[in-house]
XYZ file of N, CA, C and O in Angstrom:
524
model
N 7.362 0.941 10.815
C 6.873 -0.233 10.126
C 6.462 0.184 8.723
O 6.338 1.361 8.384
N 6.269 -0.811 7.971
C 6.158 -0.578 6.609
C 4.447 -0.664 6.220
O 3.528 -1.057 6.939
N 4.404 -0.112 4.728
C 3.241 -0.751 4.775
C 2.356 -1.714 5.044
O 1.280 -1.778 5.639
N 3.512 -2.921 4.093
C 3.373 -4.375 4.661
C 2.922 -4.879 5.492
O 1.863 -5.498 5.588
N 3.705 -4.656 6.194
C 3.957 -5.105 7.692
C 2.662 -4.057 8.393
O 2.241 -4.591 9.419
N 2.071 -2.952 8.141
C 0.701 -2.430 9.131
C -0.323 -3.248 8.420
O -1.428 -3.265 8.962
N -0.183 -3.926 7.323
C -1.392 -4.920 6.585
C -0.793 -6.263 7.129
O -1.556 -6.778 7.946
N -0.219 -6.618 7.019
C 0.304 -7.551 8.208
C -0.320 -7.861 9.503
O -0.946 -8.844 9.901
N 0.090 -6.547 10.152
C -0.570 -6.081 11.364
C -1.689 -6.571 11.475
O -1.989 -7.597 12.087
N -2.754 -5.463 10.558
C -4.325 -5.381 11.117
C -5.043 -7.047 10.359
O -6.187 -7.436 10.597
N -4.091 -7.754 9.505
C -4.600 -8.980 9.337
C -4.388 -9.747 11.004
O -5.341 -10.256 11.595
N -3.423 -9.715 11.395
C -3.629 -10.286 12.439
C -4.628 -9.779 13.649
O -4.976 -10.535 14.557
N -4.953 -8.704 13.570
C -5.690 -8.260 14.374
C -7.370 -8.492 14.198
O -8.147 -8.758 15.115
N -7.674 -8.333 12.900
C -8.810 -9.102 12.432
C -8.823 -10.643 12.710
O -9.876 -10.949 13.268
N -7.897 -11.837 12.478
C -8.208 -12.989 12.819
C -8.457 -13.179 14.112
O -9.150 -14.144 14.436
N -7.870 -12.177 15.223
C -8.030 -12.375 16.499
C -9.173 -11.706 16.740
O -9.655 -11.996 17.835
N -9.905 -10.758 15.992
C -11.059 -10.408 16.141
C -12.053 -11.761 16.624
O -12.520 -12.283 17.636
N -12.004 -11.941 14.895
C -12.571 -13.047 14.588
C -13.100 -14.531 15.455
O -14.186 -15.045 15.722
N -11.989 -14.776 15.641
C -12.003 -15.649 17.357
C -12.578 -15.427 18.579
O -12.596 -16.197 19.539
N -13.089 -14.237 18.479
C -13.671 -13.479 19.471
C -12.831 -12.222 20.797
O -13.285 -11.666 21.797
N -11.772 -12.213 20.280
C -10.788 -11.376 20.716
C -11.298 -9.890 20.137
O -12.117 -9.865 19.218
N -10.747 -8.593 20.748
C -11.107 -7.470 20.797
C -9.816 -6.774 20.017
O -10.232 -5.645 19.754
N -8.384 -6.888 19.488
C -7.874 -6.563 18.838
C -7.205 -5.183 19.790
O -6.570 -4.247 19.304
N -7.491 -5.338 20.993
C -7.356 -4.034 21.947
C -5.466 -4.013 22.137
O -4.630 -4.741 21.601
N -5.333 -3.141 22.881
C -3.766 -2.673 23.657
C -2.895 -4.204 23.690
O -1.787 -4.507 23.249
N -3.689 -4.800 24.245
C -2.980 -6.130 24.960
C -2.603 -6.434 23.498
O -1.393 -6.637 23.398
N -3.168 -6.513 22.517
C -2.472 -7.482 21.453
C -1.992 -6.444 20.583
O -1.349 -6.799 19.595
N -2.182 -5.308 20.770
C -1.290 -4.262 19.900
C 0.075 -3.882 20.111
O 0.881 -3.743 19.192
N 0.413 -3.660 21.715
C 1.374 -3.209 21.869
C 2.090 -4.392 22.640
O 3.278 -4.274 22.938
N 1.263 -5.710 23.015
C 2.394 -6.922 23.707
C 2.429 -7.552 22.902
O 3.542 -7.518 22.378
N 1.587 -8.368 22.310
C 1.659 -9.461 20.976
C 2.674 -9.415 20.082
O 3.664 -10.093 19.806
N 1.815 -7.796 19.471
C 2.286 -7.620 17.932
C 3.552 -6.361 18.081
O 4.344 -6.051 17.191
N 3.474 -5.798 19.390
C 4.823 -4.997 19.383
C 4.858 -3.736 18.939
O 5.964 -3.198 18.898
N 4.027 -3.205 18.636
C 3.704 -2.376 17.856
C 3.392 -1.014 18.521
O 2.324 -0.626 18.995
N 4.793 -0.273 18.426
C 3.998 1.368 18.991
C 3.553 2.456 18.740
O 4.171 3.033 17.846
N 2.687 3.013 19.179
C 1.175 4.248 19.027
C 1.777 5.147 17.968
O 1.049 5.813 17.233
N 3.534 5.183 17.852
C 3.904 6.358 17.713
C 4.912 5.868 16.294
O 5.868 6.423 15.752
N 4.169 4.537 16.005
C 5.515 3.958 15.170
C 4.467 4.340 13.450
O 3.256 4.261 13.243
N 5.674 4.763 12.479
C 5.068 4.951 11.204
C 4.232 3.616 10.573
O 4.614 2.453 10.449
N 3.285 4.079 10.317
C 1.872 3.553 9.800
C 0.874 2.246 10.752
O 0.129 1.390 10.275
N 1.126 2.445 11.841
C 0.350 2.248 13.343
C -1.305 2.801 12.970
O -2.344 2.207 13.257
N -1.151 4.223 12.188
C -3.080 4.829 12.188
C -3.192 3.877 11.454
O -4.131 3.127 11.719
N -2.152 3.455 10.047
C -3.102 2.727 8.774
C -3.489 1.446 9.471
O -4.711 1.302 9.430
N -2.789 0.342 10.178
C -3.486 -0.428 10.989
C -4.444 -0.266 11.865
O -5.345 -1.104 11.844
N -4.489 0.451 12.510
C -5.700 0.743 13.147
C -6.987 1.031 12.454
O -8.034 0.507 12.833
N -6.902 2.251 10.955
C -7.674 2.776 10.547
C -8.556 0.898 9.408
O -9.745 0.764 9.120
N -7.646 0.087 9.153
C -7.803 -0.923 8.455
C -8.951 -1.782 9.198
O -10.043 -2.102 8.730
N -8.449 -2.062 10.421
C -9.073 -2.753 11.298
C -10.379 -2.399 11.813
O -11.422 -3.046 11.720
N -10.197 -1.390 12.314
C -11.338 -0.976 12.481
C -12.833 -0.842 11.674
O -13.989 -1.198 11.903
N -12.093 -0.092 10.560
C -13.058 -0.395 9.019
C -13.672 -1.234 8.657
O -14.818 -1.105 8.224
N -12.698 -2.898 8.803
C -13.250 -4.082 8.329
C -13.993 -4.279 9.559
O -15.135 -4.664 9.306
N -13.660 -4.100 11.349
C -14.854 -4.543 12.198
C -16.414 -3.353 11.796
O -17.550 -3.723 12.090
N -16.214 -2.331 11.290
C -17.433 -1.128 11.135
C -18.020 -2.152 9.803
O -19.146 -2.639 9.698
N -17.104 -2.257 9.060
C -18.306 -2.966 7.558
C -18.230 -4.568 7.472
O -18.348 -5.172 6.406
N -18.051 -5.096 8.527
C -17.622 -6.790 8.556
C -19.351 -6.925 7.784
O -19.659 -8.115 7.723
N -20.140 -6.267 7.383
C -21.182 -7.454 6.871
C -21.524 -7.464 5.650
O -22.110 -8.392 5.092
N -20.980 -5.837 4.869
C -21.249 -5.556 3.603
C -19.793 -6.194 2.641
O -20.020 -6.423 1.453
N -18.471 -6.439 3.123
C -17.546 -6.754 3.094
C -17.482 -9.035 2.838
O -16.846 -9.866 2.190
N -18.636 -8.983 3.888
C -18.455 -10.424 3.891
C -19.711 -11.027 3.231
O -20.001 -12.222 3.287
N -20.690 -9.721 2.367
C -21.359 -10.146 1.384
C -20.527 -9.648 -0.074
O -20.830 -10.013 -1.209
N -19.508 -8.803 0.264
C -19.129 -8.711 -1.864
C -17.855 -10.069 -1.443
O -17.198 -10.225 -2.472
N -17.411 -10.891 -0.495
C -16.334 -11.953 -0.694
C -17.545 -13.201 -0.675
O -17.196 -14.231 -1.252
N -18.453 -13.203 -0.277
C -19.599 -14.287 -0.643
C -20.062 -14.400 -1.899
O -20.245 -15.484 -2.452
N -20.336 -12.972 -2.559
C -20.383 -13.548 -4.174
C -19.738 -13.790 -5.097
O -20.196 -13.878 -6.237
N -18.220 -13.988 -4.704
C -17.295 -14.582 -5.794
C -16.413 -16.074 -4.960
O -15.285 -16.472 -5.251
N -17.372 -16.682 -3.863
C -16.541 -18.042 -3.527
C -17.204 -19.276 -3.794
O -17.360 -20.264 -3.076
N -17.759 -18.904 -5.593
C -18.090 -20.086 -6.234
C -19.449 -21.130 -5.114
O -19.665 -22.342 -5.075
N -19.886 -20.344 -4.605
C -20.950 -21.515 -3.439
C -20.379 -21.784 -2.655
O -21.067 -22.443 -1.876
N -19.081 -21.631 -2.213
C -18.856 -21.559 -0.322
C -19.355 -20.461 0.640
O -19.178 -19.254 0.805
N -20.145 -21.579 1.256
C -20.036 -20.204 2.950
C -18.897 -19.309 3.413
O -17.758 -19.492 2.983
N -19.174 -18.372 4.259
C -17.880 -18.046 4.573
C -17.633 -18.615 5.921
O -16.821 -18.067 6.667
N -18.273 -19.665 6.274
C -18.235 -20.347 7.854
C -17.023 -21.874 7.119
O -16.471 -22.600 7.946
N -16.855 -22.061 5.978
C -16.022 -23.127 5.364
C -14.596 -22.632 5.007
O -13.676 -23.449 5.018
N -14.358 -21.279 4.678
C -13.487 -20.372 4.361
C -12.658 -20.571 5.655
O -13.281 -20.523 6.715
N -10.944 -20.852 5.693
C -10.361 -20.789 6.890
C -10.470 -18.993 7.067
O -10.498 -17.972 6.380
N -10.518 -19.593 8.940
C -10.099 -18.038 9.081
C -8.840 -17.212 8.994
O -8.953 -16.011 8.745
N -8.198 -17.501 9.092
C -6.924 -16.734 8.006
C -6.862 -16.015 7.074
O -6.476 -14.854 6.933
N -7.654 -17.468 5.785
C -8.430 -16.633 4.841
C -9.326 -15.295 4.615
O -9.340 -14.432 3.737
N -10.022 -15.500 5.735
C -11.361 -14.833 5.533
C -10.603 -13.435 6.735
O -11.229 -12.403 6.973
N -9.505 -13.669 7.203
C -9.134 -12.074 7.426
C -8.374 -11.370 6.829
O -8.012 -10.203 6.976
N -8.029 -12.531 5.792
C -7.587 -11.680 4.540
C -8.110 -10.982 3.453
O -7.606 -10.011 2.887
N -9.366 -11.660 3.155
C -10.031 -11.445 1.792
C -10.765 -10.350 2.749
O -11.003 -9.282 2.186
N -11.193 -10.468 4.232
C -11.874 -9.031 4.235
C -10.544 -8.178 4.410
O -10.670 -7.764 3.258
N -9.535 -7.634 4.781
C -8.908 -7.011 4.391
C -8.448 -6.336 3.213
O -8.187 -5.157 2.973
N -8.407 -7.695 2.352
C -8.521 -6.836 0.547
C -9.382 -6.244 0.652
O -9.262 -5.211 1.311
N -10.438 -6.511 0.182
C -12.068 -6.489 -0.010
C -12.179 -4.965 1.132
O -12.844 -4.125 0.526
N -11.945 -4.676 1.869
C -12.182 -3.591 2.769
C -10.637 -2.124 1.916
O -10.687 -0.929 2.207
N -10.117 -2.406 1.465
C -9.006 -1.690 0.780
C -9.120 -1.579 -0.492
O -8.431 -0.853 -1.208
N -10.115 -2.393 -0.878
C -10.379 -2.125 -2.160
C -11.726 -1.031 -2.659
O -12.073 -0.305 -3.591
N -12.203 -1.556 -1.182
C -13.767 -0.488 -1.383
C -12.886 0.807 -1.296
O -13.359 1.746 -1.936
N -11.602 1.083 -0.585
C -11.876 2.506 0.041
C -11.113 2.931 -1.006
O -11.058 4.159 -1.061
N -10.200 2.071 -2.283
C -9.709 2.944 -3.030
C -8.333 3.727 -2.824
O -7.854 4.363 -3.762
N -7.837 3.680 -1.838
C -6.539 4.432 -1.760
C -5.036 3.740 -2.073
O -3.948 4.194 -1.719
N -5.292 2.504 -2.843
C -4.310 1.980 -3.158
C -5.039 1.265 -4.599
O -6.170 0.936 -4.957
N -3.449 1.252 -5.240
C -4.130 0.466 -7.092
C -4.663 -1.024 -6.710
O -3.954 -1.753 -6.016
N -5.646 -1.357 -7.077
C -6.595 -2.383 -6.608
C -4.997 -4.090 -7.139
O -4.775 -5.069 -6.427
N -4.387 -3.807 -8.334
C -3.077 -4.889 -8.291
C -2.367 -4.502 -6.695
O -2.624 -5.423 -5.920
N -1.764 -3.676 -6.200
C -1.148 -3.765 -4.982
C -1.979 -4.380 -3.910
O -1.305 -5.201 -3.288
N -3.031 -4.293 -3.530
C -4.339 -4.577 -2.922
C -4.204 -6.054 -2.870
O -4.125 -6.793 -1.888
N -4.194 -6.334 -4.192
C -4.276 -8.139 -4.661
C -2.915 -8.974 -4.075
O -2.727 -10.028 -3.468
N -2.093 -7.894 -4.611
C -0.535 -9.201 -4.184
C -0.365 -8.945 -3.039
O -0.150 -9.942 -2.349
N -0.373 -7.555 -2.280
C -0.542 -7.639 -0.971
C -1.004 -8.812 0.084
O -0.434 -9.290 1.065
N -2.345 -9.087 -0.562
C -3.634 -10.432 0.064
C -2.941 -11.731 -0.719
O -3.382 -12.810 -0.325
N -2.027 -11.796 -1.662
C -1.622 -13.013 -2.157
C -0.713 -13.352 -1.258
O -0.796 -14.455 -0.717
N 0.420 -12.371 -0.907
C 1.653 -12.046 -0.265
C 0.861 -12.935 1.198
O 1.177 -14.125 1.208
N 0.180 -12.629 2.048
C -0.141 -13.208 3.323
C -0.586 -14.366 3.157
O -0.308 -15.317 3.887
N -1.605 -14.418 1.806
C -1.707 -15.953 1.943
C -0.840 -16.893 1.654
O -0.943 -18.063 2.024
N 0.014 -16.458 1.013
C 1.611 -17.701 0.773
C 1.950 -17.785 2.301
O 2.015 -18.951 2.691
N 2.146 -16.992 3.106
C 2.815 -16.736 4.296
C 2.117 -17.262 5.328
O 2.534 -18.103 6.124
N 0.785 -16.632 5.300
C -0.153 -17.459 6.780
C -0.815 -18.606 6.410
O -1.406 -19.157 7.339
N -0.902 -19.198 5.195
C -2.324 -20.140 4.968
C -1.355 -20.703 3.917
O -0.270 -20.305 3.494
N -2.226 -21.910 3.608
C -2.167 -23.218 3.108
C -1.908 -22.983 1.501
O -2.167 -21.890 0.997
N -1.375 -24.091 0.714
C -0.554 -23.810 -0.818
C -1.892 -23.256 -1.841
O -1.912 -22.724 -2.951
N -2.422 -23.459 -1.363
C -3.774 -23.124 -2.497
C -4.782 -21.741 -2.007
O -5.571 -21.170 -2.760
N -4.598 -21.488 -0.973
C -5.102 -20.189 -0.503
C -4.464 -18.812 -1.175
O -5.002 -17.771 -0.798
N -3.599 -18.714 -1.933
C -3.159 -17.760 -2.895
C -3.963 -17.382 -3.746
O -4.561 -16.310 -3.830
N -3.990 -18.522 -4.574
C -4.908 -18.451 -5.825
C -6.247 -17.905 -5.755
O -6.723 -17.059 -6.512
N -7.149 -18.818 -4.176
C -8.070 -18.827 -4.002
C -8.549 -16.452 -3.873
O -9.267 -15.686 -4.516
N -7.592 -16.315 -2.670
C -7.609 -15.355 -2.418
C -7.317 -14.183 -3.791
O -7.873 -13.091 -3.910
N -6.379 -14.735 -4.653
C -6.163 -13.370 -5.850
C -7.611 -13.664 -6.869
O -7.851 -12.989 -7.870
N -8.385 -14.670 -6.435
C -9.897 -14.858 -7.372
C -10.649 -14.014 -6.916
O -11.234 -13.138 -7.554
N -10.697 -14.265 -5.519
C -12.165 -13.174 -4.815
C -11.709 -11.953 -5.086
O -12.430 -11.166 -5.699
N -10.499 -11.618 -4.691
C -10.263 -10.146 -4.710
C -10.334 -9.697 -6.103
O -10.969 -8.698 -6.443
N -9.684 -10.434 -6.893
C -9.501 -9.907 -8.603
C -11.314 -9.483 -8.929
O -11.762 -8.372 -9.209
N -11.892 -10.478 -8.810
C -13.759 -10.304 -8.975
C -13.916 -9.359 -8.430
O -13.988 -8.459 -9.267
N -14.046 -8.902 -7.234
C -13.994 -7.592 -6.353
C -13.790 -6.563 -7.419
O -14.629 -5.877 -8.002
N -12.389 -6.610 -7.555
C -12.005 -5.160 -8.303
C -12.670 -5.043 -9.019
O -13.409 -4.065 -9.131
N -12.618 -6.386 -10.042
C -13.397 -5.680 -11.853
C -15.019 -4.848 -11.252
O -15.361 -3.728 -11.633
N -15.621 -5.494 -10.515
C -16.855 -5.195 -10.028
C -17.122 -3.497 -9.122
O -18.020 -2.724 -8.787
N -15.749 -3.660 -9.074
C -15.434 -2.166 -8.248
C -15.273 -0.940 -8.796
O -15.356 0.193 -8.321
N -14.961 -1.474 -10.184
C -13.993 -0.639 -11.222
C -14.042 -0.624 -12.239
O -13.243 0.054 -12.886
């Protein structure tokens, strides 16, 4: 699998977090298909996990750039995206632009015509603030 596609991945694995799902075997290797042994499988895992270890410091730096929305108004789609940026951006191992179109890239794809924009705002604020 590609990069993409393991950010792909652990976005979906975060929204099913989110829902109250555990992101475990059952939806790794039946859902999403995905095997232990397949190239960049750790970076999903290592993604996911990260954003469930910092889900609160993560969902306070995407709270101070959504203009006065909660993040309980934020679809969840959204909000397993922007913590996904927002969690890849803290750690730095990618140029904070790849980071961004990456999180633009899913929101054209999973979410609604205006969730692009919305999403390359929080994250863009993120960076400068990061960087």
């Amino acid at each position: 699998m590609t990069r993409t596609t393991a950010r792909m991945q652990a976005m979906k694995l975060i929204y099913e977090w989110e829902m109250g799902g555990d992101g475990g075997d059952d939806t790794r290797f039946g859902l999403l298909e995905v095997r232990p042994d397949e190239e960049e499988a750790d970076y999903m895992d290592r993604v996911f996990e990260g954003v469930v270890s910092n889900v609160e410091a993560l969902d306070s730096a995407i709270e101070r750039y959504t203009r006065g929305w909660k993040l309980d108004r934020i679809t969840r789609v959204d909000l397993a995206i922007l913590r996904l940026g927002a969690y890849e951006l803290q750690q730095g191992a990618e140029a904070p632009s790849v980071v961004i179109s990456e999180a633009t890239y899913l929101a054209n794809t999973f979410s609604g015509e205006k969730a692009s924009a919305f999403v390359n705002g929080v994250l863009g604020s993120i960076a400068r603030e990061e960087h």
